[in-house]
mmCIF file of C-alpha atoms in Angstrom:
data_model
loop_
_atom_site.group_PDB
_atom_site.id
_atom_site.type_symbol
_atom_site.label_atom_id
_atom_site.label_comp_id
_atom_site.label_asym_id
_atom_site.label_seq_id
_atom_site.Cartn_x
_atom_site.Cartn_y
_atom_site.Cartn_z
ATOM 1 C CA ALA M 6 5.887 -21.878 -1.522
ATOM 2 C CA ILE M 7 4.149 -19.824 -4.185
ATOM 3 C CA ILE M 8 2.224 -21.731 -6.850
ATOM 4 C CA VAL M 9 2.605 -20.276 -10.330
ATOM 5 C CA LYS M 10 0.889 -21.092 -13.593
ATOM 6 C CA ILE M 11 3.025 -21.333 -16.714
ATOM 7 C CA GLN M 12 1.175 -21.200 -20.023
ATOM 8 C CA MET M 13 2.732 -22.315 -23.277
ATOM 9 C CA ALA M 14 1.232 -20.770 -26.412
ATOM 10 C CA ALA M 15 -0.315 -23.074 -28.956
ATOM 11 C CA PRO M 16 1.643 -23.348 -32.213
ATOM 12 C CA MET M 17 0.343 -21.167 -35.037
ATOM 13 C CA ASN M 18 0.173 -24.267 -37.287
ATOM 14 C CA GLU M 19 1.777 -27.705 -37.602
ATOM 15 C CA LEU M 20 4.936 -26.154 -39.110
ATOM 16 C CA ASP M 21 5.442 -23.677 -36.245
ATOM 17 C CA THR M 22 8.622 -24.634 -34.376
ATOM 18 C CA VAL M 23 9.246 -21.228 -32.783
ATOM 19 C CA LYS M 24 9.858 -21.358 -29.041
ATOM 20 C CA HIS M 25 7.343 -18.674 -28.080
ATOM 21 C CA PRO M 26 7.668 -16.993 -24.665
ATOM 22 C CA MET M 27 5.682 -18.713 -21.936
ATOM 23 C CA LEU M 28 3.517 -16.643 -19.594
ATOM 24 C CA LEU M 29 4.176 -17.138 -15.865
ATOM 25 C CA TYR M 30 2.031 -15.697 -13.072
ATOM 26 C CA ASP M 31 0.665 -16.421 -9.603
ATOM 27 C CA GLN M 32 -3.012 -16.396 -8.620
ATOM 28 C CA SER M 33 -3.010 -12.767 -7.466
ATOM 29 C CA ARG M 34 -0.881 -11.742 -10.468
ATOM 30 C CA GLN M 35 1.457 -9.988 -8.087
ATOM 31 C CA TYR M 36 4.213 -11.921 -9.839
ATOM 32 C CA LYS M 37 4.005 -12.101 -13.607
ATOM 33 C CA THR M 38 6.628 -12.409 -16.287
ATOM 34 C CA PHE M 39 7.560 -14.282 -19.427
ATOM 35 C CA VAL M 40 9.902 -17.245 -19.725
ATOM 36 C CA HIS M 41 12.018 -16.896 -22.866
ATOM 37 C CA TYR M 42 14.088 -19.504 -24.645
ATOM 38 C CA VAL M 43 17.806 -18.687 -24.483
ATOM 39 C CA GLU M 44 19.944 -19.985 -27.343
ATOM 40 C CA PRO M 45 22.819 -22.156 -26.056
ATOM 41 C CA LYS M 46 26.218 -20.531 -26.368
ATOM 42 C CA GLU M 47 28.418 -22.118 -28.987
ATOM 43 C CA ASN M 48 32.150 -22.432 -28.389
ATOM 44 C CA LYS M 49 31.811 -21.223 -24.826
ATOM 45 C CA ASN M 50 35.112 -19.783 -23.649
ATOM 46 C CA LYS M 51 36.432 -21.235 -20.389
ATOM 47 C CA ASP M 52 36.687 -17.672 -19.046
ATOM 48 C CA ASP M 53 32.991 -16.938 -19.726
ATOM 49 C CA GLU M 54 30.806 -16.511 -16.686
ATOM 50 C CA ASP M 55 29.064 -19.767 -15.751
ATOM 51 C CA ASP M 56 25.318 -19.308 -16.131
ATOM 52 C CA GLY M 57 24.562 -22.539 -14.246
ATOM 53 C CA ASN M 58 22.989 -24.035 -17.342
ATOM 54 C CA LYS M 59 25.029 -27.220 -17.607
ATOM 55 C CA ASP M 60 22.889 -28.980 -20.219
ATOM 56 C CA ASP M 61 22.121 -25.951 -22.426
ATOM 57 C CA ASP M 62 18.362 -26.451 -22.256
ATOM 58 C CA GLY M 63 17.400 -22.960 -23.312
ATOM 59 C CA GLY M 64 17.895 -21.377 -19.879
ATOM 60 C CA GLY M 65 15.409 -23.767 -18.259
ATOM 61 C CA TYR M 66 12.810 -23.196 -20.964
ATOM 62 C CA MET M 67 13.005 -26.741 -22.334
ATOM 63 C CA LYS M 68 12.606 -28.353 -18.893
ATOM 64 C CA LEU M 69 9.434 -26.344 -18.300
ATOM 65 C CA ALA M 70 8.175 -27.080 -21.819
ATOM 66 C CA ARG M 71 8.712 -30.840 -21.350
ATOM 67 C CA TRP M 72 6.677 -30.784 -18.108
ATOM 68 C CA ILE M 73 3.883 -28.817 -19.753
ATOM 69 C CA ASP M 74 3.856 -31.143 -22.794
ATOM 70 C CA LYS M 75 3.905 -34.235 -20.573
ATOM 71 C CA ALA M 76 1.408 -33.324 -17.850
ATOM 72 C CA GLY M 77 -0.108 -29.948 -18.702
ATOM 73 C CA VAL M 78 -3.780 -29.265 -19.279
ATOM 74 C CA THR M 79 -5.653 -27.117 -21.774
ATOM 75 C CA GLY M 80 -7.804 -24.210 -20.724
ATOM 76 C CA GLU M 81 -11.184 -22.836 -21.761
ATOM 77 C CA LEU M 82 -10.142 -22.535 -25.409
ATOM 78 C CA GLY M 83 -8.915 -26.115 -25.633
ATOM 79 C CA GLN M 84 -5.760 -26.900 -27.586
ATOM 80 C CA THR M 85 -6.076 -23.672 -29.613
ATOM 81 C CA GLY M 86 -5.401 -21.660 -26.463
ATOM 82 C CA GLY M 87 -2.243 -23.517 -25.493
ATOM 83 C CA THR M 88 -1.322 -25.685 -22.551
ATOM 84 C CA LYS M 89 -0.606 -24.865 -18.919
ATOM 85 C CA ALA M 90 0.837 -26.456 -15.810
ATOM 86 C CA TYR M 91 1.301 -25.356 -12.214
ATOM 87 C CA PHE M 92 4.673 -25.250 -10.490
ATOM 88 C CA TYR M 93 5.931 -24.607 -6.993
ATOM 89 C CA SER M 94 8.194 -21.571 -6.710
ATOM 90 C CA ARG M 95 9.895 -19.420 -4.116
ATOM 91 C CA LEU M 96 10.834 -15.784 -3.941
ATOM 92 C CA THR M 97 14.290 -14.626 -2.916
ATOM 93 C CA LYS M 98 15.203 -10.991 -2.386
ATOM 94 C CA THR M 99 18.728 -9.817 -3.097
ATOM 95 C CA THR M 100 20.317 -6.413 -2.737
ATOM 96 C CA THR M 101 22.945 -5.114 -5.144
ATOM 97 C CA ASN M 102 24.129 -1.529 -5.337
ATOM 98 C CA LYS M 103 21.232 -0.353 -3.153
ATOM 99 C CA ASN M 104 18.687 -2.041 -5.463
ATOM 100 C CA VAL M 105 16.397 -4.749 -4.148
ATOM 101 C CA ASN M 106 15.760 -7.513 -6.675
ATOM 102 C CA ASP M 107 13.141 -10.248 -6.517
ATOM 103 C CA ILE M 108 14.210 -13.614 -7.911
ATOM 104 C CA LEU M 109 11.446 -16.130 -8.512
ATOM 105 C CA SER M 110 12.836 -19.676 -8.665
ATOM 106 C CA ILE M 111 10.743 -22.481 -10.145
ATOM 107 C CA TYR M 112 10.888 -25.993 -8.698
ATOM 108 C CA ILE M 113 10.985 -28.370 -11.666
ATOM 109 C CA GLN M 114 11.267 -31.772 -9.993
ATOM 110 C CA GLU M 115 7.490 -32.157 -9.726
ATOM 111 C CA LEU M 116 4.365 -30.234 -10.629
ATOM 112 C CA ALA M 117 2.072 -28.512 -8.180
ATOM 113 C CA PRO M 118 -1.517 -29.817 -8.200
ATOM 114 C CA PRO M 119 -3.885 -28.227 -10.759
ATOM 115 C CA GLN M 120 -5.537 -25.053 -9.488
ATOM 116 C CA ASP M 121 -9.004 -23.579 -10.085
ATOM 117 C CA TRP M 122 -7.701 -20.266 -11.320
#
């Protein structure tokens, strides 16, 4: 398993309800990306492709955010710098049309232990 850190930005002020992108990276920063909130589809047509998001939780964003809110820790800047938590993940390689794609899947049933990085 690969342990990744996911950092949630601190709100700009108490009225800030924007779901800001969360930063995700591993210790070596070989894998780094952002986790974006995805608006649930309204009036989803039965012929639409199933995105696997049965409970419309923002494409997994809300599950990660709940973990970070519940058990995350602040960094050097305290609450003004946001909150972070560590997750187990795994990398899967797929090939489509001669392109190799890396898919990083996050395990959200439990958190990884806090890391020193």
